[in-house]
Coordinates of C-alpha atoms in Angstrom, one line a residue:
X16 CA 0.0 0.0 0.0
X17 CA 2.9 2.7 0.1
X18 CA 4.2 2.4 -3.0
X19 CA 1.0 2.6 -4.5
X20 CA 0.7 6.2 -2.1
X21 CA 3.8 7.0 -2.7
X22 CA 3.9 7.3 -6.3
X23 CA 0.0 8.7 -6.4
X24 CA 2.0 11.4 -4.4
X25 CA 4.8 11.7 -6.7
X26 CA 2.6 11.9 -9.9
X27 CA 1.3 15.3 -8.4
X28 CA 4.2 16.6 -7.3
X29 CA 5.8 15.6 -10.8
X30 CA 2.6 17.6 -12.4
X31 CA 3.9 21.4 -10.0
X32 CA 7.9 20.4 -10.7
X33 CA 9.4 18.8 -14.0
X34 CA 5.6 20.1 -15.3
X35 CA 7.0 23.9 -14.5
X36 CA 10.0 23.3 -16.3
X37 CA 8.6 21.9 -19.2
X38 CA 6.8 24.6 -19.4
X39 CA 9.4 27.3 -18.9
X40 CA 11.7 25.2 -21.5
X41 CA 8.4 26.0 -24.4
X42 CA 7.9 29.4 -22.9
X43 CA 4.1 30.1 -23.3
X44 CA 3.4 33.5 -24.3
X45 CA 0.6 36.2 -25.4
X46 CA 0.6 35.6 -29.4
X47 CA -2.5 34.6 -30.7
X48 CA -3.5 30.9 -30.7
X49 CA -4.9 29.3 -34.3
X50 CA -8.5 28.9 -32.4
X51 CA -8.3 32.6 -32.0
X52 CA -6.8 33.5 -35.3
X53 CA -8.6 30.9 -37.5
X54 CA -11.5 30.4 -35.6
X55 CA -14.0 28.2 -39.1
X56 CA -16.3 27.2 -36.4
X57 CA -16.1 23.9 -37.2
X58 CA -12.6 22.3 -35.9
X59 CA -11.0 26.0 -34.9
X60 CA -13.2 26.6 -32.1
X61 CA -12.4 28.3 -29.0
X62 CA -13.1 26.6 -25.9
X63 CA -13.6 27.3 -22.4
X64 CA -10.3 25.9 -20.8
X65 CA -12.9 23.4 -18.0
X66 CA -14.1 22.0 -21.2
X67 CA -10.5 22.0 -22.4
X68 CA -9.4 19.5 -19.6
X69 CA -12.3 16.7 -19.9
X70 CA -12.2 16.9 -23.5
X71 CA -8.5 16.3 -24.2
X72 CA -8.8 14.2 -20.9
X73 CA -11.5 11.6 -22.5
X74 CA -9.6 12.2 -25.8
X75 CA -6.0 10.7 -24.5
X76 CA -8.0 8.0 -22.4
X77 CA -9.1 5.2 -24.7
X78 CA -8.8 1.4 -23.3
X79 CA -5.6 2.2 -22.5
X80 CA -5.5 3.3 -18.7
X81 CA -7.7 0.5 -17.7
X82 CA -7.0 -2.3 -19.5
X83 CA -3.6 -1.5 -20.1
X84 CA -3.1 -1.0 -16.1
X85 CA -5.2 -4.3 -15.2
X86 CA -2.8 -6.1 -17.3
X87 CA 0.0 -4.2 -15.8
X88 CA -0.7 -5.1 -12.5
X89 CA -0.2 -8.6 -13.7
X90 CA 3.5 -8.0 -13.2
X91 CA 3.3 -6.8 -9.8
X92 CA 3.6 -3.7 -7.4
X93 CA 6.3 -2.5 -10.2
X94 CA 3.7 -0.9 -12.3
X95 CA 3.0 1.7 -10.0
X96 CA 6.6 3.4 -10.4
X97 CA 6.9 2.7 -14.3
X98 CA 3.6 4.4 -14.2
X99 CA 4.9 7.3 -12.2
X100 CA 8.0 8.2 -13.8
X101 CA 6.8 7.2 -17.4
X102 CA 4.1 10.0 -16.9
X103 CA 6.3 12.4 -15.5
X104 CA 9.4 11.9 -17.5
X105 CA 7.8 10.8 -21.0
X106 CA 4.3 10.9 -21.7
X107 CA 3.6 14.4 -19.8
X108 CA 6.6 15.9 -22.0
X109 CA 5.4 14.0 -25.1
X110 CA 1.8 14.9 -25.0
X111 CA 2.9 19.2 -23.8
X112 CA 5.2 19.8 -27.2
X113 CA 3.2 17.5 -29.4
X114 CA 0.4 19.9 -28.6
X115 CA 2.1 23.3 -28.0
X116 CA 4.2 22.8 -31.3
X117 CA 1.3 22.2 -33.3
X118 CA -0.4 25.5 -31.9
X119 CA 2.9 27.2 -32.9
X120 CA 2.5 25.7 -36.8
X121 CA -1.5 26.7 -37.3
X122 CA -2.7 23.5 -35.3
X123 CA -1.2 21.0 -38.0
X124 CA -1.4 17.4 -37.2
X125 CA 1.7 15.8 -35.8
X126 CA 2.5 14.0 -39.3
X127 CA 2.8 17.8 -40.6
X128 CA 4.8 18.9 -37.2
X129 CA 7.0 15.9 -37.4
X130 CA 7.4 16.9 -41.4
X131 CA 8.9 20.4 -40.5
X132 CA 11.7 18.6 -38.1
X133 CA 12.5 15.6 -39.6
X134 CA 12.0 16.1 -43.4
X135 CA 9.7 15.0 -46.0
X136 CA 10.3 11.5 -46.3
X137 CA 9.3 10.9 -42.6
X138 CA 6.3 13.2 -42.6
X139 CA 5.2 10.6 -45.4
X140 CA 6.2 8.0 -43.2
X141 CA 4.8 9.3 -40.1
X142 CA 1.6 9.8 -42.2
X143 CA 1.2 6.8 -43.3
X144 CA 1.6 5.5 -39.4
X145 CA -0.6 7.9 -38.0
X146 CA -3.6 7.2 -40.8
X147 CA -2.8 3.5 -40.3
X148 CA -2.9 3.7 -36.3
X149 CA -6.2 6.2 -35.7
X150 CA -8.5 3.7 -38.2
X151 CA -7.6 0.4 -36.2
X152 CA -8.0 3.3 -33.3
X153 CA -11.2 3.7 -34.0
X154 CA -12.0 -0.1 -35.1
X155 CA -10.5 -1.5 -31.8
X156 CA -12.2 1.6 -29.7
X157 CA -16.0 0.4 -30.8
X158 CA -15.6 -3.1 -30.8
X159 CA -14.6 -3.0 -27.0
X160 CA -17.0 -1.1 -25.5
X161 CA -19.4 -2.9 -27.8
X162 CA -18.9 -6.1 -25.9
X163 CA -18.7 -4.4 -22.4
X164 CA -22.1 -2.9 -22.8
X165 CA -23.8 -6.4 -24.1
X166 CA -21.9 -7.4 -20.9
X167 CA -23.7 -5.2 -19.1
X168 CA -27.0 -5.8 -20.3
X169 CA -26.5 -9.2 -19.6
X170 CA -25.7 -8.8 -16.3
X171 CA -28.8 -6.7 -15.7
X172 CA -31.2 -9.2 -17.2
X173 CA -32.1 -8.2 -20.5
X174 CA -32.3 -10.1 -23.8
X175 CA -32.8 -9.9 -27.5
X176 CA -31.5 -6.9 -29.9
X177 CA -30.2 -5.9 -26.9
X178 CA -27.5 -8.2 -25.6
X179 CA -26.3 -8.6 -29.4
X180 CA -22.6 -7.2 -30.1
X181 CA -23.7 -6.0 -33.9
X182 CA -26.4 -4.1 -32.6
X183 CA -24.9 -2.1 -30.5
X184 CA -21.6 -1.9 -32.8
X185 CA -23.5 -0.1 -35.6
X186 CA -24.9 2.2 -32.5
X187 CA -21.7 3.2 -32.0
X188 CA -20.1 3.8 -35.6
X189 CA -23.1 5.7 -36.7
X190 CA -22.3 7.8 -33.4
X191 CA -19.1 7.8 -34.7
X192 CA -19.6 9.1 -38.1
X193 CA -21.7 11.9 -37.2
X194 CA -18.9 13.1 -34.5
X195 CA -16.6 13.2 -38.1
X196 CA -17.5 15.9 -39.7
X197 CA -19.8 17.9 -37.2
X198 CA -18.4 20.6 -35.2
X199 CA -16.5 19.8 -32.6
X200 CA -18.6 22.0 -30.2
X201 CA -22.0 20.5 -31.4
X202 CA -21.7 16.9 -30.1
X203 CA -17.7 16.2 -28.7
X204 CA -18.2 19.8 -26.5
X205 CA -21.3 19.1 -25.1
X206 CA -21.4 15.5 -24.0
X207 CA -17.8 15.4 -23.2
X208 CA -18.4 17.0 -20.0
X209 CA -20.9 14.5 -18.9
X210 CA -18.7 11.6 -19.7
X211 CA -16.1 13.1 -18.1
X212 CA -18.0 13.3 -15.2
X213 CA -19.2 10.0 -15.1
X214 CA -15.1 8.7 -15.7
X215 CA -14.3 11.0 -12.5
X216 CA -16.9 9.4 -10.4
X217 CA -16.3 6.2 -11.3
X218 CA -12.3 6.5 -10.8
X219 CA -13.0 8.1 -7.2
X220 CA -15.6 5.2 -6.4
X221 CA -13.1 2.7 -7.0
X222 CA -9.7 4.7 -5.3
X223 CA -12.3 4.6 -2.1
X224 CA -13.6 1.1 -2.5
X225 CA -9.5 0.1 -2.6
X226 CA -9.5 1.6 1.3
X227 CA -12.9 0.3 2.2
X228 CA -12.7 -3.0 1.1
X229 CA -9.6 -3.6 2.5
X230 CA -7.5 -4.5 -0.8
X231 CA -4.2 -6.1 -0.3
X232 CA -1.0 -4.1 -2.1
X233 CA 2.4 -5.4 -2.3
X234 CA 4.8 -2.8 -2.3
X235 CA 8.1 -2.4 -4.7
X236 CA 11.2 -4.7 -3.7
X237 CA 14.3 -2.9 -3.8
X238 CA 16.3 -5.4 -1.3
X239 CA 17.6 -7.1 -5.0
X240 CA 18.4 -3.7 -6.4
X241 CA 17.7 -3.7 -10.4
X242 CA 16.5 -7.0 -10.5
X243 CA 13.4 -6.2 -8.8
X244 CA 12.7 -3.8 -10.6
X245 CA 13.3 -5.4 -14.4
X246 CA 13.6 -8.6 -13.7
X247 CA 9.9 -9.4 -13.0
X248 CA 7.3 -11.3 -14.7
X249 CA 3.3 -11.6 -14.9
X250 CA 1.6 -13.9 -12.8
X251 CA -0.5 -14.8 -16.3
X252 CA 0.1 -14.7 -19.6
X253 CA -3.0 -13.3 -22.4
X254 CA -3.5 -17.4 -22.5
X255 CA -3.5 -17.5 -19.0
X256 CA -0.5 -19.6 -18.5
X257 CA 2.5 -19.1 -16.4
X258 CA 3.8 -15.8 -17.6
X259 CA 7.7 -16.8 -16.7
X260 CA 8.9 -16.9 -20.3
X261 CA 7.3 -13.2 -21.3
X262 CA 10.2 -10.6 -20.2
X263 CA 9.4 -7.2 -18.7
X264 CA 11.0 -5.2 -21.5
X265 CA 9.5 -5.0 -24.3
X266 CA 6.4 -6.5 -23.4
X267 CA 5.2 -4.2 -20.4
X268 CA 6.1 -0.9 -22.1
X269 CA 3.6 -1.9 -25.0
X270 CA 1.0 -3.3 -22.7
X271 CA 0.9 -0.3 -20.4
X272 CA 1.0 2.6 -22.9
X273 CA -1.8 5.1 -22.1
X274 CA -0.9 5.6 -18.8
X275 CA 2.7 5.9 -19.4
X276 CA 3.1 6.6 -23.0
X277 CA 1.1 6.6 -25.5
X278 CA 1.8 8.1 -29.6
X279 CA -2.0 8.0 -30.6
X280 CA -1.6 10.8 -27.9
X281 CA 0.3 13.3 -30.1
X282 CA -2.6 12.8 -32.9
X283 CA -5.3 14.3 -30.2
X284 CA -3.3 16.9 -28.3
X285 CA -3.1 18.4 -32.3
X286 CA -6.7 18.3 -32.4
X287 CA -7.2 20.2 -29.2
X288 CA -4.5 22.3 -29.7
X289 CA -7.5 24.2 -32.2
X290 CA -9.7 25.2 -29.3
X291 CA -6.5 26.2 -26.9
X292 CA -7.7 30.2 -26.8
X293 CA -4.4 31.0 -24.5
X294 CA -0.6 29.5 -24.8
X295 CA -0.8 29.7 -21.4
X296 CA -3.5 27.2 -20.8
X297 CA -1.1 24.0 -22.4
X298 CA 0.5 23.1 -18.9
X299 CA -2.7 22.1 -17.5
X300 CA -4.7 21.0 -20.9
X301 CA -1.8 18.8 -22.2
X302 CA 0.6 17.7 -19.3
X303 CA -1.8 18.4 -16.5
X304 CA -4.1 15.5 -18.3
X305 CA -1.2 13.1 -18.7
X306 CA -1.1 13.2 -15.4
X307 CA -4.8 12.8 -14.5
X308 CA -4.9 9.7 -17.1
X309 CA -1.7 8.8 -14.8
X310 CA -3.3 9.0 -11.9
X311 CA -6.5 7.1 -13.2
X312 CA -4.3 4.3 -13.9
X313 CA -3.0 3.8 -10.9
X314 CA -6.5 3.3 -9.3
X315 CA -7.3 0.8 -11.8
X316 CA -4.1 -0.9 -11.3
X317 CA -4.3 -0.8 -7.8
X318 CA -7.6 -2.4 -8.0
X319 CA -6.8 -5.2 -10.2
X320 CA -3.2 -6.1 -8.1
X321 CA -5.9 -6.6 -4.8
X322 CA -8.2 -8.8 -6.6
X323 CA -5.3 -10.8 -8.3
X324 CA -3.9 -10.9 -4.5
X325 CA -7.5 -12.3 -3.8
X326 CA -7.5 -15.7 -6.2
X327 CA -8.7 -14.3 -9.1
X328 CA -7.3 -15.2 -12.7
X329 CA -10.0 -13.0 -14.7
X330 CA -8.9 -11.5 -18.3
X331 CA -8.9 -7.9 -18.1
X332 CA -12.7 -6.7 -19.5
X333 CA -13.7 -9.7 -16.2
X334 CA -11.8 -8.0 -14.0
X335 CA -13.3 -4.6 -14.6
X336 CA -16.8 -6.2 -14.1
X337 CA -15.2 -8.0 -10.9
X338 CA -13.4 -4.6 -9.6
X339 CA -16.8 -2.8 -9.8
X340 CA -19.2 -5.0 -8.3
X341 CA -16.5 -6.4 -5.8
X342 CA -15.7 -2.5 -4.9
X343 CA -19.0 -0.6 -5.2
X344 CA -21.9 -2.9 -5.6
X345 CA -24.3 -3.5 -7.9
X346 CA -25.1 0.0 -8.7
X347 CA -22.2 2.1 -7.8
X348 CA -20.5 -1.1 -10.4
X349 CA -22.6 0.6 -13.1
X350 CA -21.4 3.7 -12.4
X351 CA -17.7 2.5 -12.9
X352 CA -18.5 0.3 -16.2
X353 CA -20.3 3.4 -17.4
X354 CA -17.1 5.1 -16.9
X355 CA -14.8 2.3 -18.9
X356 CA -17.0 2.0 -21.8
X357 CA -17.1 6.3 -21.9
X358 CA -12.8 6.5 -22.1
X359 CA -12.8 3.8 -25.6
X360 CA -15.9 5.6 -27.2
X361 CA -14.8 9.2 -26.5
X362 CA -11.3 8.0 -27.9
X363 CA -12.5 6.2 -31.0
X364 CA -14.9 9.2 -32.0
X365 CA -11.9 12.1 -32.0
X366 CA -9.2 9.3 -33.6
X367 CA -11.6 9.4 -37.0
X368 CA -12.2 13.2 -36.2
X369 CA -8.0 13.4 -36.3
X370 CA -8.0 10.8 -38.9
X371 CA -10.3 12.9 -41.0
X372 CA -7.9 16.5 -40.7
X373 CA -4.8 14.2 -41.4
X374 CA -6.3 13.2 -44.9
X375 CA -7.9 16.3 -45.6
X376 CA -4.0 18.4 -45.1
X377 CA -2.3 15.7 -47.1
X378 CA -4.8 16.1 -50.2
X379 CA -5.8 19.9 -49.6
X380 CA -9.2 19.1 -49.0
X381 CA -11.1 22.2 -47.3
X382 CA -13.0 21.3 -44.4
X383 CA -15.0 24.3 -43.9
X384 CA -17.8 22.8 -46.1
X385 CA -20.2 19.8 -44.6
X386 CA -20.0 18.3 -47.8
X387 CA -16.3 17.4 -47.5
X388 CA -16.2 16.6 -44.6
X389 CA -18.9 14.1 -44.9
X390 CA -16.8 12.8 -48.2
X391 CA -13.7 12.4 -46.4
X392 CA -15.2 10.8 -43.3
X393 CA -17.3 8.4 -46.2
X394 CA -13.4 7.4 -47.0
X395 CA -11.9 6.5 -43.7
X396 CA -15.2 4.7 -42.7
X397 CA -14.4 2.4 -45.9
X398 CA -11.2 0.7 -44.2
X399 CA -13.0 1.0 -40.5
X400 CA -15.7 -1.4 -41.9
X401 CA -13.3 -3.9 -43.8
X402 CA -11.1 -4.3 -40.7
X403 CA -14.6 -4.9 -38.4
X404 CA -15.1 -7.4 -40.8
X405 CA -12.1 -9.2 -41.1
X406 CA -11.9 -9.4 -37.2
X407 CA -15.0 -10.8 -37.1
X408 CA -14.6 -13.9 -39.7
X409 CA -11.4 -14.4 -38.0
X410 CA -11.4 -15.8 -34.1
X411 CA -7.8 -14.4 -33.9
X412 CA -8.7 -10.7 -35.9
X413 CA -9.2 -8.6 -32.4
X414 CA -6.2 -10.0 -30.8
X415 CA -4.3 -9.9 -34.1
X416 CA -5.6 -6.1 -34.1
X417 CA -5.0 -5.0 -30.9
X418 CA -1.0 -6.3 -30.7
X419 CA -0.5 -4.4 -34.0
X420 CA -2.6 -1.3 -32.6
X421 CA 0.1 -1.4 -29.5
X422 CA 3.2 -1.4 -31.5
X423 CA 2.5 0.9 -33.8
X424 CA 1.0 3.2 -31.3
X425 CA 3.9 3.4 -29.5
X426 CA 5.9 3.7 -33.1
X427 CA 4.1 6.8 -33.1
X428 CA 5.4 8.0 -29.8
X429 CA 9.3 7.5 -31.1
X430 CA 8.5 9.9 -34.5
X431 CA 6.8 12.3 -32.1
X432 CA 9.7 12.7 -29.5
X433 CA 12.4 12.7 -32.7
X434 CA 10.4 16.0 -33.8
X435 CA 9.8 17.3 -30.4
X436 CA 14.1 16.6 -30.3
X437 CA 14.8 18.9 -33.3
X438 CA 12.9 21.5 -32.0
X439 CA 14.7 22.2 -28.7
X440 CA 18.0 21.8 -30.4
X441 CA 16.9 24.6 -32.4
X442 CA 15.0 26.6 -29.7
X443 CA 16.5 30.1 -28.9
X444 CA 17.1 30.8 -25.6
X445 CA 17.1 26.6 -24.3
X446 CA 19.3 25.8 -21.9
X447 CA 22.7 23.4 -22.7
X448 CA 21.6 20.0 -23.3
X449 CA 18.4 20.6 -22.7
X450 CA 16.8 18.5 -25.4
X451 CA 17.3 15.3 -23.5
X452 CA 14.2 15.4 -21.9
X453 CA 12.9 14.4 -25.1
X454 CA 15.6 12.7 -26.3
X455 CA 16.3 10.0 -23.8
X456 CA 12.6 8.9 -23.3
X457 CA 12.7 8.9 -27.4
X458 CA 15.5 6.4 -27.0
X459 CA 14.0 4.3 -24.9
X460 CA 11.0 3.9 -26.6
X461 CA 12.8 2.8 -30.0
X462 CA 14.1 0.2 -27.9
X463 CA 11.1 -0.9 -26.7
X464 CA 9.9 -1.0 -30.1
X465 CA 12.5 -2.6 -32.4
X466 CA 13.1 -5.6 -30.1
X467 CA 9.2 -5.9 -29.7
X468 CA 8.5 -6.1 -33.4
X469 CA 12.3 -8.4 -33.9
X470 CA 11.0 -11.0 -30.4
X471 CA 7.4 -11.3 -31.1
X472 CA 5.0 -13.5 -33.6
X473 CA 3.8 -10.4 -35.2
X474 CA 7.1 -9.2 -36.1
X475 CA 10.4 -11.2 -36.9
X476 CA 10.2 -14.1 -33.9
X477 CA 13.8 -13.8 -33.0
X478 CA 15.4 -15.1 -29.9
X479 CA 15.5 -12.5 -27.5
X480 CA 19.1 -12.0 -26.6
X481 CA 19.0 -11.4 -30.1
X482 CA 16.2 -9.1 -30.4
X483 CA 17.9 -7.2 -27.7
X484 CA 21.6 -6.8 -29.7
X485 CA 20.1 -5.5 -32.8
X486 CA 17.3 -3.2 -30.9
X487 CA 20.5 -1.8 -29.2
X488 CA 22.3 -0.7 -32.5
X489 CA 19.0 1.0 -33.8
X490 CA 18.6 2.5 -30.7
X491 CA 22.6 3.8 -30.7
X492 CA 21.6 5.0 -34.8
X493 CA 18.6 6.8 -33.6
X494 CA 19.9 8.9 -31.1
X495 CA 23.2 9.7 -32.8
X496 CA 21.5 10.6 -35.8
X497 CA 19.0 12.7 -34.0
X498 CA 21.7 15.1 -32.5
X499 CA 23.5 15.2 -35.9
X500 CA 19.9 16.3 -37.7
X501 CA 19.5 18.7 -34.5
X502 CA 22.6 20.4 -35.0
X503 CA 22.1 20.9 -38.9
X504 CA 18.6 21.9 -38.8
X505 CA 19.7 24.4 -35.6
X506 CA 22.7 26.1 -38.2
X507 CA 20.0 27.3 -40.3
X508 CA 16.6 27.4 -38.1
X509 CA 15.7 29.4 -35.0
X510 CA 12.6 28.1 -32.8
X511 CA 10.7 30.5 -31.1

């Protein structure tokens, strides 16, 4: 139980201290933001900054920060401080610049910030990724909360149309289509604040259940230095076997992205960045919700380590449905499956939205007329359906889906820290050496990523030790060459 206080602790005192000097490293000022100077009324809209913080906070917080952090917990009390420091030290500095450099180039997506940075051929590239990752975003984020409310109906006695996944899968994408192309302050600005209510209560209900209920949390073992700190395993693997053979790196940096890192991040704190009416406001819209989505994870993975601790070997959409009953009963267990299902759906819908401005820059298609952005959305919605389909032929599709979704999520988050890299090289006024705090967590990930895609079935299947050798060298390539692209762009370019 202290390390899991602990590190709650640290997460907010990591918000008022490395949060301030990110901050002061951008240097916020009066200019005026694109909502302000663009203002169509249809994805530059100026929003209140309360609004500002549930909407980019239900937009960062898909599946990830619950299901993610159940299956986190699988590996022990360890989660807690890779969830701490990973939300300080990455994703809080990821998601800030991602956003407050797209505000400084006219709200362009981060395929168009990472462009400026890195060059042309990775802006294609990071198009390409970011087009590929917000579809099976949206695919993954309606078939999941699909199941959890038939689950829920179940559970409450109904039957028929119902308690039938299609039906309420065609509920959701039509929901889905609409939030597209309409403004964002017709449907995402007005219902937003509800869900985010709901996600709130239910996160609360179950941090206070933890205490009532009298969960058992193991705390961190330092007596073995390192080692018990990287050196762990899960107690179950996805088959629910013996999870001795699956090694902490990669495979817990991929699982547990949304509450420590996440790329499909950088594609939404873009889309906010268009109703941002002060620079000013960033710290708490962009890091300030890392840190909240932190924070929620922790709760959840609290939750799930106590009923592990209890007996239970439940996949991670059971567990939710154990944590909530088991914690709050049958109603207040409502509450808090009301709240899951919200984070997925509020995720999915603004991923198309993103998805939509993404194609619509690349091709030069205005957007300030309905009837292209209901053509554009008509063209994302092609591949949405195909994928739905094949998943659903195939018994293997949604797990195929999601392991794909994970890497290339967090492929995102390695192009996103690269850009975020050049930048500070070339800021004026940074201090010396300052453009570590992007560049080491950049690192990392790429190291997370190569030897996850060279170890695993979806990638190359390569021994490990293996894996890890030629994930080093890409890793050594990667940050070299980002400090000799830093220093060449910084000769000739001067960030504000």
């Amino acid at each position: 139980m202290i390390s899991f206080l602990l590190c709650l602790a640290l997460l907010i005192i990591g918000y008022f201290v490395y949060g301030k000097i990110v901050d002061n490293t951008f240097g916020p000022d009066d200019r005026e933001t694109p909502a302000v100077r663009i203002n169509d009324g249809v994805d530059y809209v100026v929003m209140p900054q309360w609004k500002l913080f549930l909407v980019q906070l239900l937009n960062i917080a898909g599946l990830g920060p619950i299901f993610g952090a159940l299956q986190g917990a699988l590996w022990g009390p360890v989660v807690f401080l890779w969830i701490t420091f990973g939300t300080i030290f990455a994703g809080g500095v990821h998601d800030y610049f991602s956003g407050m450099m797209s505000e400084r180039n006219d709200g362009a997506s981060i395929a168009e910030v990472t462009g400026r940075y890195l060059g042309p051929v990775m802006q294609n590239i990071m198009r390409v990724f970011s087009v590929v990752l917000l579809i099976m975003v949206g695919t993954v984020f309606a078939v999941g909360p699909a199941g959890l409310i038939v689950t829920l109906c179940k559970n409450s006695g109904m039957s028929g149309l119902l308690t039938t996944t299609l039906f309420w899968l065609i509920i959701i994408l039509v929901y889905y289509f609409i939030a597209t192309f309409i403004s964002i302050d017709k449907i995402i600005g007005k219902i937003y604040p509800i869900f985010g209510a709901i996600l709130l209560l239910s996160a609360v209900g179950v941090f206070a259940g933890i205490f009532i209920q009298g969960y058992q949390l193991d705390n961190i073992d330092f007596s073995h230095g390192l080692k018990g700190i990287f050196d762990v395993y899960p107690i179950f693997d996805a088959e629910g076997n013996s999870g001795a053979g699956t090694k902490f790196i990669p495979v817990f940096f991929v699982t547990v992205a949304c509450g420590i890192t996440s790329g499909f991040h950088s594609t939404q704190c873009t889309l906010i960045g268009r109703s941002v009416e002060h620079e000013k406001e960033g710290r708490t819209v962009f890091y300030g919700m890392m840190i909240l989505e932190g924070l929620i994870a922790m709760i959840w993975a609290a939750a799930a380590m106590g009923l592990y601790n209890s007996g239970s070997t439940a996949g991670a959409t059971a567990a939710v449905g154990e944590v909530a009953k088991g914690l709050l009963g049958p109603v207040g267990g409502i509450i808090a499956i009301l709240g899951v299902i919200v984070l997925p759906i509020t995720s999915g819908d603004t991923a198309l939205r993103s998805c939509r401005l993404m194609v619509a820059d690349y091709l030069h298609i205005d957007q300030k007329t309905r009837k292209n952005r209901v053509l554009v959305t008509l063209g994302i919605f092609i591949p949405v359906i195909l994928i739905l389909v094949f998943a659903k032929m195939n018994t293997e599709g949604f797990n195929i889906l999601w392991r794909y979704f994970a890497w290339s999520n967090q492929t995102i988050g390695v192009f996103a820290f690269a850009a975020i890299t050049i930048y500070l090289m070339a800021k004026k006024g940074a201090k010396k050496g300052i453009y570590l705090i992007a560049l080491i967590p950049g690192s990392f990930y790429m190291f997370i990523i190569s030897s996850f895609i060279l170890s695993q079935k979806i990638g190359f299947g390569l021994p490990m030790t293996v894996a890890y050798i030629i994930a080093g060298v890409l890793t050594a390539l990667y940050f070299a060459g980002l400090i000799k692209l830093g220093r060449k762009y910084a000769a000739s370019h001067e960030e504000e």
